[in-house]
Coordinates of C-alpha atoms and ligand atoms in Angstrom, one line a residue:
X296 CA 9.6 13.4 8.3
X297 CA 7.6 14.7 5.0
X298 CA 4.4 12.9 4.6
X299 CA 6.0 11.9 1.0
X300 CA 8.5 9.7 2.8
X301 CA 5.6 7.4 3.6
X302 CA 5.3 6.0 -0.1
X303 CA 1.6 6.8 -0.1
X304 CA -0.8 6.8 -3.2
X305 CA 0.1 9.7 -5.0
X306 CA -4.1 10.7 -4.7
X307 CA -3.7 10.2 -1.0
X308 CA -1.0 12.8 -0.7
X309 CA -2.8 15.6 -3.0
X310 CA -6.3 14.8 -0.1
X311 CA -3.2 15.6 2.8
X312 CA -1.9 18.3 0.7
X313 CA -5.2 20.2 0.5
X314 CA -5.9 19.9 4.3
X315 CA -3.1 21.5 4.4
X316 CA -0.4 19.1 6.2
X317 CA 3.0 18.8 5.7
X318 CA 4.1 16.5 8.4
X319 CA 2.4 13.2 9.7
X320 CA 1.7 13.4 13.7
X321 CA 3.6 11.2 16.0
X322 CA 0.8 8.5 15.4
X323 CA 0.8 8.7 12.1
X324 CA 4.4 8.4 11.4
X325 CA 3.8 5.4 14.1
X326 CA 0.2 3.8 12.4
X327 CA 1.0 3.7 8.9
X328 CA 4.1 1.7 8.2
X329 CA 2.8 -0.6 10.5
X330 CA -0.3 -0.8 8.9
X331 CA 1.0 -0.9 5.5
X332 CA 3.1 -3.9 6.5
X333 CA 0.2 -5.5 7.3
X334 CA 0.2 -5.9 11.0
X335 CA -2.7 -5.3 13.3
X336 CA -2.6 -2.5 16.0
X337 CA -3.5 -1.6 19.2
X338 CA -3.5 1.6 19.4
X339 CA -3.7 4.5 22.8
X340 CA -3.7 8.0 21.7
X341 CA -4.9 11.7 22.6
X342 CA -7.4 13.2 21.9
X343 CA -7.3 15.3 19.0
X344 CA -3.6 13.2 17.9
X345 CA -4.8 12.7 14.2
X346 CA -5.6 9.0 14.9
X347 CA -8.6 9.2 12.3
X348 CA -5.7 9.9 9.5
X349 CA -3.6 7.9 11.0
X350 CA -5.9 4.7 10.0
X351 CA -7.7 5.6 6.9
X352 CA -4.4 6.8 5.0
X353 CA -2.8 3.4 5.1
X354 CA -6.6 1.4 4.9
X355 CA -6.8 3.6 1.8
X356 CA -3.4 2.4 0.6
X357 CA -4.5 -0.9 0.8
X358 CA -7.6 -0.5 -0.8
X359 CA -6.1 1.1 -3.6
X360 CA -2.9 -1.0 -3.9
X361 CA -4.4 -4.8 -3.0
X362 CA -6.5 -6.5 -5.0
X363 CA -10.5 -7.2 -3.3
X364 CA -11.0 -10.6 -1.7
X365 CA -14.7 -10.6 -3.2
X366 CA -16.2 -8.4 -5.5
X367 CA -19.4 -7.9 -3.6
X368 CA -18.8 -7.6 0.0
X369 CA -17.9 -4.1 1.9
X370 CA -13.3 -4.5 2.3
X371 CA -13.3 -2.2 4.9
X372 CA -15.7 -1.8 8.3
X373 CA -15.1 1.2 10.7
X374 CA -16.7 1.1 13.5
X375 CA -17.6 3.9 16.1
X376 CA -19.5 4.5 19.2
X377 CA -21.7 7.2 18.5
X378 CA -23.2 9.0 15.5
X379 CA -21.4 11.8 15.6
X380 CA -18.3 10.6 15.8
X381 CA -19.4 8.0 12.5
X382 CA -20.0 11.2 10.9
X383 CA -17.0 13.1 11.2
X384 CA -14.8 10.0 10.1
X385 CA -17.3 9.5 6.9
X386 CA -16.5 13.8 6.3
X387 CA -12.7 12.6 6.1
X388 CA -13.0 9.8 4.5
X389 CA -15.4 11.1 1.6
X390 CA -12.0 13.8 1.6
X391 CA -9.6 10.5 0.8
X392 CA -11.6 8.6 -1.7
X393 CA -12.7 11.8 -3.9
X394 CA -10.6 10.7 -7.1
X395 CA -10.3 7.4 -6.6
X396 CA -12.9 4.6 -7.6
X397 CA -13.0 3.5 -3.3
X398 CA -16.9 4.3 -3.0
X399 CA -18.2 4.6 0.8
X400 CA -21.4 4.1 2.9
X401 CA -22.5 5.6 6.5
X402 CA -24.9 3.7 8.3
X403 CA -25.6 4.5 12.0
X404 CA -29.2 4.3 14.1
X405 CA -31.8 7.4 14.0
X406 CA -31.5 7.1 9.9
X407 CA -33.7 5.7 7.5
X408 CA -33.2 1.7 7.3
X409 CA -34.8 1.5 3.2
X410 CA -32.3 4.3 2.5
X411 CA -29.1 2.6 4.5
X412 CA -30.5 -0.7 2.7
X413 CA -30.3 1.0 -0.6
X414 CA -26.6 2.0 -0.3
X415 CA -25.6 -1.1 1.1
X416 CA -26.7 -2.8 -2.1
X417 CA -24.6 -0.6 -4.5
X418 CA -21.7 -2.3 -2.5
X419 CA -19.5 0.0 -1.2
X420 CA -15.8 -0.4 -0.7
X421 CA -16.3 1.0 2.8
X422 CA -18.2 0.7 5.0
X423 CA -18.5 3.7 8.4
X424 CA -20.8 2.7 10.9
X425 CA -22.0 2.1 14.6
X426 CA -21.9 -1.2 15.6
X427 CA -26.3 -1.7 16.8
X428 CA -27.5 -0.4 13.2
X429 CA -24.4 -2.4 11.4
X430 CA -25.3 -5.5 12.8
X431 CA -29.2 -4.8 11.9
X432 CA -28.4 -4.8 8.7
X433 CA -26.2 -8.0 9.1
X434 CA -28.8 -10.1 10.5
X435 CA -31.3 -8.6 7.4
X436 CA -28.7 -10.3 5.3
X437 CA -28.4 -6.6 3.2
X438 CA -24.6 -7.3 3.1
X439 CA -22.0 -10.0 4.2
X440 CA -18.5 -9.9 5.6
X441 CA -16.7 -12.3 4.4
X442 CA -14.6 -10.7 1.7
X443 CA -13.6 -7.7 5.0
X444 CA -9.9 -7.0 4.4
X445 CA -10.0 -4.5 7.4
X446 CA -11.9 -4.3 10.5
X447 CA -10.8 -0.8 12.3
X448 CA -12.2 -0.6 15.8
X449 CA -12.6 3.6 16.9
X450 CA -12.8 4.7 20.3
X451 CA -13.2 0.7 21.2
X452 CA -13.2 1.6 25.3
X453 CA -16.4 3.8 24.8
X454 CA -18.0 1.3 22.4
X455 CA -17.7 -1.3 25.0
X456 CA -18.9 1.0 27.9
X457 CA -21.6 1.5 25.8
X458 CA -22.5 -2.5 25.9
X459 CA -21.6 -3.1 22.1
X460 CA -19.6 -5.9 22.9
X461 CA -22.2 -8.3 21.4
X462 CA -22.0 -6.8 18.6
X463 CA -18.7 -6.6 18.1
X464 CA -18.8 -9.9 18.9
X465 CA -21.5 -10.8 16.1
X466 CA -19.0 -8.6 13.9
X467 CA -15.7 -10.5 14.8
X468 CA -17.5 -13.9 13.7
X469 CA -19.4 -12.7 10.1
X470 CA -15.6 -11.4 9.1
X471 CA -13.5 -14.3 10.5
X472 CA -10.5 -15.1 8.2
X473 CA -7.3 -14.9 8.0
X474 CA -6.6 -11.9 5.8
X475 CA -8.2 -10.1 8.1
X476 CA -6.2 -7.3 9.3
X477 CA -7.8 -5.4 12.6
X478 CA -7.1 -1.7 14.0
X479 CA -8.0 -0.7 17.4
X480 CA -7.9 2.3 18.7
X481 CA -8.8 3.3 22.5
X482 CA -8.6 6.2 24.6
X483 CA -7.0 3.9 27.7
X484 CA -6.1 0.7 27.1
X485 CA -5.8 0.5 30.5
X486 CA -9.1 -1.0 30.3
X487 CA -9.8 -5.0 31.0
X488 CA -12.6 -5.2 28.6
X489 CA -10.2 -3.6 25.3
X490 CA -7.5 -6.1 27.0
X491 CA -10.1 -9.4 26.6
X492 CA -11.3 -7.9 23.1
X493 CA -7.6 -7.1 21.4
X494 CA -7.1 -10.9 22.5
X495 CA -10.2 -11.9 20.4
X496 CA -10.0 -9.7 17.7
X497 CA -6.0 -9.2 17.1
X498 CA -2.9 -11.1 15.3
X499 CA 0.3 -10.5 16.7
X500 CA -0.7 -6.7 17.5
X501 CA 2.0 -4.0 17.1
X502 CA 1.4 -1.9 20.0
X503 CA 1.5 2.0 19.8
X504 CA 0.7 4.2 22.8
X505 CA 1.6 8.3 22.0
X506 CA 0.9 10.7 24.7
X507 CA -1.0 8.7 27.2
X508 CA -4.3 9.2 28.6
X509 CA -3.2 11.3 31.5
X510 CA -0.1 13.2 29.8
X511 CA -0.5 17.1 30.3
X512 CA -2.0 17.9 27.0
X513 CA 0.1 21.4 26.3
X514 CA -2.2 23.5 24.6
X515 CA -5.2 23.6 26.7
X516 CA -5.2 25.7 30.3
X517 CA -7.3 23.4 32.9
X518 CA -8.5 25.1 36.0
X519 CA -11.2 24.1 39.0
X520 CA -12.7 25.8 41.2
X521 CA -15.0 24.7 44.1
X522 CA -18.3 25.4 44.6
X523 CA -21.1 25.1 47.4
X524 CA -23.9 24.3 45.5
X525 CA -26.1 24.7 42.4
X526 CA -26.7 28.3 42.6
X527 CA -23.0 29.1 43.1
X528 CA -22.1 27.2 40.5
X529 CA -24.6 29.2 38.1
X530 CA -22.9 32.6 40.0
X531 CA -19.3 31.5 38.9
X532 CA -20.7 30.7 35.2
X533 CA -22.3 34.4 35.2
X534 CA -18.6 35.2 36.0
X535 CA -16.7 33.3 33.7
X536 CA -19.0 34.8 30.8
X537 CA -18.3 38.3 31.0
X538 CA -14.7 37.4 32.0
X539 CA -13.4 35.3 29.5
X540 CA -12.5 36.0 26.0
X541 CA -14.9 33.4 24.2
X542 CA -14.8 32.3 20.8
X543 CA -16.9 29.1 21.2
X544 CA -17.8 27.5 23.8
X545 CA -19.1 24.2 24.9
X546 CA -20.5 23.0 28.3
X547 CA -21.6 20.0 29.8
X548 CA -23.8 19.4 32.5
X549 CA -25.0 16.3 34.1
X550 CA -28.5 16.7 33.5
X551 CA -31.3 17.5 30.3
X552 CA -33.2 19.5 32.4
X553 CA -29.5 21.5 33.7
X554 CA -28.4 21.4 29.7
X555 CA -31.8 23.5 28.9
X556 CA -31.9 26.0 31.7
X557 CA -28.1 26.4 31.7
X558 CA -28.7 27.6 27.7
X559 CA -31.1 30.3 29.0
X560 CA -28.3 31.5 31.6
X561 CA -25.8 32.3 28.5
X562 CA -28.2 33.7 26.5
X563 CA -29.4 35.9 29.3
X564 CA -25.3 37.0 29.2
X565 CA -25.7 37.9 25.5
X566 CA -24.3 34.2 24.1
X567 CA -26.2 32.5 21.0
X568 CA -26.8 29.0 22.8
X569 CA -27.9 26.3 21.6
X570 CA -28.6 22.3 24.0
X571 CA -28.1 19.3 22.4
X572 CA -29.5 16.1 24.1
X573 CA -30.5 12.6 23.9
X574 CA -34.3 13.6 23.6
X575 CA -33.7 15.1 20.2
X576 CA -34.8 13.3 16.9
X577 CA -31.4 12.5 14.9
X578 CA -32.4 14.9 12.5
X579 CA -32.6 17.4 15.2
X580 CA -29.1 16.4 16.7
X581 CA -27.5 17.1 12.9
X582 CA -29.4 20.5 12.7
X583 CA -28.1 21.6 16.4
X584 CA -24.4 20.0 15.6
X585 CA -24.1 21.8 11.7
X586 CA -25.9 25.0 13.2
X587 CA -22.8 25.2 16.1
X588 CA -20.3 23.9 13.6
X589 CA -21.4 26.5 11.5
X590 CA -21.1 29.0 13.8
X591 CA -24.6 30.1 14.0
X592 CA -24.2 29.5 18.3
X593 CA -21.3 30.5 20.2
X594 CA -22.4 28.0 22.8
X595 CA -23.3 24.2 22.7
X596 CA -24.6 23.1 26.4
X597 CA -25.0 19.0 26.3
X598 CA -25.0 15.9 28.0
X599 CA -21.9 13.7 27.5
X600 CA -23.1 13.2 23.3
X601 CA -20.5 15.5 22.3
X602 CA -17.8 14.9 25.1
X603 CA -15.9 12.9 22.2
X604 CA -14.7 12.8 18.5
X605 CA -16.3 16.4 17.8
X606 CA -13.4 18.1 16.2
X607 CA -14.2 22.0 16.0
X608 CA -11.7 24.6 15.9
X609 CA -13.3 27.4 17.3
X610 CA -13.9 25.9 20.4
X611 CA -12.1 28.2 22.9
X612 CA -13.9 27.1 25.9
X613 CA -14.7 23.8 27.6
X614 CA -16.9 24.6 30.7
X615 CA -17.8 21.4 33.2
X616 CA -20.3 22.5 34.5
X617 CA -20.5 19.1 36.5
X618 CA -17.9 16.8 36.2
X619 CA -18.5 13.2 34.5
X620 CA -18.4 10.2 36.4
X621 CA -15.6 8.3 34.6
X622 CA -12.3 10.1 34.0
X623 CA -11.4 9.1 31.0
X624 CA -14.7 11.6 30.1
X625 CA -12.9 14.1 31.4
X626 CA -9.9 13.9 29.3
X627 CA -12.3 13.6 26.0
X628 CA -14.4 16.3 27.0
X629 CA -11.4 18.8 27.4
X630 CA -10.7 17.6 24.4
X631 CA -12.7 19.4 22.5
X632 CA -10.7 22.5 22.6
X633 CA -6.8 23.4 22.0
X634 CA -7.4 21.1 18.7
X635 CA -4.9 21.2 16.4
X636 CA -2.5 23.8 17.6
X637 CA -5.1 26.1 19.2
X638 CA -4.7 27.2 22.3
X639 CA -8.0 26.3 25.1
X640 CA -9.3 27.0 28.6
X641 CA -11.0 24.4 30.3
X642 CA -13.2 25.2 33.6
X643 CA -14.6 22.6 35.5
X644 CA -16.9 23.3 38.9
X645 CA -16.5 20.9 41.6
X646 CA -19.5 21.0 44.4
X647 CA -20.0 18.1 47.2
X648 CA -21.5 16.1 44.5
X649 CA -18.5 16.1 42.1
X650 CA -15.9 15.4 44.7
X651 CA -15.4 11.2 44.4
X652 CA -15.7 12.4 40.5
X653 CA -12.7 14.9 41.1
X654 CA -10.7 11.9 43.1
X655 CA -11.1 9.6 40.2
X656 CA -9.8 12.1 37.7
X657 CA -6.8 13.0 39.8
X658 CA -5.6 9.2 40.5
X659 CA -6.2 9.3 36.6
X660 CA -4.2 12.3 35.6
X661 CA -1.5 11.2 38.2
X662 CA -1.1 14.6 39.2
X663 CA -2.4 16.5 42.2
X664 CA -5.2 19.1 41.2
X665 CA -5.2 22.6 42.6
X666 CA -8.1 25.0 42.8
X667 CA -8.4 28.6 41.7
X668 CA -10.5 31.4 43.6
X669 CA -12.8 33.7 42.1
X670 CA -12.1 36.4 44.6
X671 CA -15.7 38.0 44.9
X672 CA -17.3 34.3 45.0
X673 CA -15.0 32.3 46.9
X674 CA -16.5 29.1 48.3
X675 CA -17.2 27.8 51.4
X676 CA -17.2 23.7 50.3
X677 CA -13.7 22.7 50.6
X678 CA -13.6 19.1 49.8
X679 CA -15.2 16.3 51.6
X680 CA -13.5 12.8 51.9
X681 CA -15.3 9.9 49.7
X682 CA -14.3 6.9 50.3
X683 CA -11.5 5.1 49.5
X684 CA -11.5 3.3 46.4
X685 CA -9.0 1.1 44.7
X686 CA -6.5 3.1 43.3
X687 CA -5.0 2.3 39.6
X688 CA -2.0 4.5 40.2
X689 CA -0.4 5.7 43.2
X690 CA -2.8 8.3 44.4
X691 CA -1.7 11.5 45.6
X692 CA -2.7 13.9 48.0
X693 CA -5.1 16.8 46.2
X694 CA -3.5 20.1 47.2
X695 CA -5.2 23.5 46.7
X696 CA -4.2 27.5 46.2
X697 CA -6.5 28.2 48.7
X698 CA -7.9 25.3 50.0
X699 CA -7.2 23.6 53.5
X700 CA -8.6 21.5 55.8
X701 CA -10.9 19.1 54.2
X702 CA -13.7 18.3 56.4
X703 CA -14.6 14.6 56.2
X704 CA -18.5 14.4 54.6
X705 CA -20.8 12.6 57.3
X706 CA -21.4 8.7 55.9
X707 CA -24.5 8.3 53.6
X708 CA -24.2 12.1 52.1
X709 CA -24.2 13.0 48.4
X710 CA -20.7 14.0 48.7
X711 CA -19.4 10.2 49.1
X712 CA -22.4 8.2 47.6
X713 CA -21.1 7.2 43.8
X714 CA -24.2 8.0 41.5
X715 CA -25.3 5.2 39.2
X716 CA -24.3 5.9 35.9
X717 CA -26.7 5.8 33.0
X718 CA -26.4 6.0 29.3
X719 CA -28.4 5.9 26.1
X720 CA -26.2 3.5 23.4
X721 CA -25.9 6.3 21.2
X722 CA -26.8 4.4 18.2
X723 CA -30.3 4.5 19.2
X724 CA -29.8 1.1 20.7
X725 CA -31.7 2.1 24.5
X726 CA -30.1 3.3 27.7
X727 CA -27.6 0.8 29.0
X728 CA -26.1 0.6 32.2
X729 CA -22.7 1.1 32.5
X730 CA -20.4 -1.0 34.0
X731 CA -18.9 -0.2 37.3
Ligands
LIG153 P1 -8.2 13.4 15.3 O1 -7.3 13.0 16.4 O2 -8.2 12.4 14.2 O3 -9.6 13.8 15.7 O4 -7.5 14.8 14.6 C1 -7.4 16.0 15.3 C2 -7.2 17.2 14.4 O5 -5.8 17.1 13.8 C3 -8.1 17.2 13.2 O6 -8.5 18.6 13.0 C4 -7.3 16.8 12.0 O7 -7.7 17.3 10.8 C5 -5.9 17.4 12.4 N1 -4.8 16.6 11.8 C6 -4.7 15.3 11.5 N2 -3.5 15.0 10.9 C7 -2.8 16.2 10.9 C8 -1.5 16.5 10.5 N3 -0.6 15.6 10.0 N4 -1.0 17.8 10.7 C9 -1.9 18.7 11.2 N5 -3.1 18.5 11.6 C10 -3.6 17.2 11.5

């Protein structure tokens, strides 16, 4: 199906046009007649699946076809869990609303509060933000909510992992009327947290779920390989360096302190490297993110900030350097590469320390993982037994190329003690702890 079967705004099709589309993704063609109709949405989709379009196409149709509840207030909020991920849907929207008199505002933490203030009093039609600045700016009374005619929840899983559900609670209750329509969209729905939310939040929800969370995703190439300990694990990198054929590259490690040594390591291979972390200024986290998006470095090395939303088409490489804690990470960090039709390798090292994190991403994916060998570093870690936790799907055993006998790891050992898991709130609003 053509995108001109979907009676869009003529000026909406000419923004598609120039990005060059001809056909809506599957949920696209999916999101937007529901939308236009006017029902709310839950929403699962992969990574890189053209969700953003697939909500501000037919919020834009309504904005330009529907009359405004109020003159003054913002008709549209879209929320999102981190900065960056604010900032790429404000690139595509500013895209959409170019020839149209739909005027827009970005307001997320680490930015000037006068400024955001400022553009919140010229009224904008829309409104892109994260939720800990947004509702600042609520309780300083700079806007009000009750003219919203959409509410569009983005990445809603990760903004409650994050501890936003205040928030979005404080959100839910300035915009409560029944014009409302609300969009959410989650990585897994199979989440009880989005489940108690969608209850609060959505009408009648039409319910869309296209390539699920732990579907193969077909254009990117995923291997693991074991390794003993820290130093092997830099050994394999030096490998896969000279080895692979890298356009960009992005790598995440579990540590700051990894993240800036592990730079030093790929420039020391002849890579332009660059580390992005938490304990950058915002203004230093644009400069690092435009300077890689530009091209500038061949390879980002970061903490989990730019595990989601980051959509850059040169990534060829996704390297875990460790592996994250929660699988649904996993999935969004490989994510960043094989975007739209490319093709993309992702490498993930697995040590003693990784292993429960490996077991929760294989119940996950629902398939069994398999390692691969780098012949001239093989490894002598070959698994350790963590212990059993509650499985959400039928787990299965892991089977290897080369890999047998899995000694059981002595009680107490780093191999089978779950870390705690820590995060900043990524709009500046402190670490938070995550919940288990
Ligand atoms: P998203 O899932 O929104 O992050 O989008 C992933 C990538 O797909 C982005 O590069 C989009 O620009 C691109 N994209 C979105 N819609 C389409 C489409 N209909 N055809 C081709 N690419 C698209």
């Amino acid at each position: 199906m053509p995108f001109k079967d979907l009676a869009l705004d003529p000026r909406l099709l000419r923004s598609v046009q120039h990005l060059g589309f001809d056909k809506p993704t599957e949920i696209q063609q999916e999101a937007i007649p529901a939308v236009m109709i006017g029902r709310d949405l839950i929403v699962s989709s992969q990574t890189g699946s053209g969700k953003t379009l697939a909500y501000l196409l037919p919020m834009m149709q309504r904005l330009l076809k529907s009359r405004a509840l109020s003159k003054q207030d913002a008709r549209a909020l879209i929320l999102a869990p981190t900065r960056e991920l604010a900032k790429q849907v404000y690139a595509q929207l500013r895209l959409l609303i170019a020839n149209t008199p739909v005027t827009a505002a970005l307001i997320v933490g680490g930015e000037n509060f006068n400024d955001q203030e400022k553009n919140l009093k010229r009224q904008p039609t829309i409104v892109v933000a994260t939720p800990g600045r947004f509702v600042d700016h609520l309780e300083h009374k700079t806007l009000f909510l009750q003219g919203l005619e959409m509410l569009i929840l983005d990445e809603a899983d990760r903004m409650l992992d994050l501890g936003f559900l205040p928030q979005l609670t404080v959100i839910n209750k300035a915009a409560d009327h029944r014009l409302r329509q609300t969009l959410l969209f989650s990585a897994t729905l199979d989440h009880a947290e989005v489940d108690n939310l969608a209850l609060a939040l959505l009408k009648n929800p039409y319910r869309i779920a296209v390539g699920a969370g732990y579907q193969q995703h077909q254009d990117i190439e995923q291997q693991f390989y074991l390794a003993d300990n820290l130093s092997h694990k830099e050994a394999l990198l030096a490998h896969f360096l000279t080895q692979q054929s890298i356009k960009q590259m992005i790598m995440f490690t579990a540590t700051r302190a990894d993240a800036e040594r592990l730079t030093s390591v790929c420039e020391a291979a002849g890579f332009t490297a660059i580390a992005l972390s938490g304990k950058l200024s915002q203004q230093q986290r644009n400069s690092v993110m435009q300077q890689f998006a530009s091209g500038k470095f061949q390879v980002l090395v970061t903490t989990d900030l730019a595990s989601r939303g980051l959509d850059l088409l040169q990534v060829s490489h996704v390297i875990n350097f460790d592996l994250p804690k929660h699988p649904e990470e996993y999935v969004h960090r490989i994510g960043r590469t094989g975007r739209a039709g490319a093709k993309g390798q992702a490498i993930s090292l697995v040590g003693p320390k990784d292993w429960p994190s490996l077991q929760r991403i294989e119940r996950f994916l629902r398939h069994a993982i398999t390692f691969s060998v780098v012949e001239s570093l093989p490894a002598r870690f070959s698994g350790s037994k963590a212990p059993a936790e509650k499985a959400t799907a039928a787990p299965k055993a892991i089977t290897a190329k080369k890999y047998h006998n899995p000694r059981p790891a002595k009680a107490g050992t780093a191999a089978n003690k779950p870390a705690p898991y820590f995060e900043g709130g990524d709009d500046g609003s402190g670490p938070v702890r995550r919940k288990k």
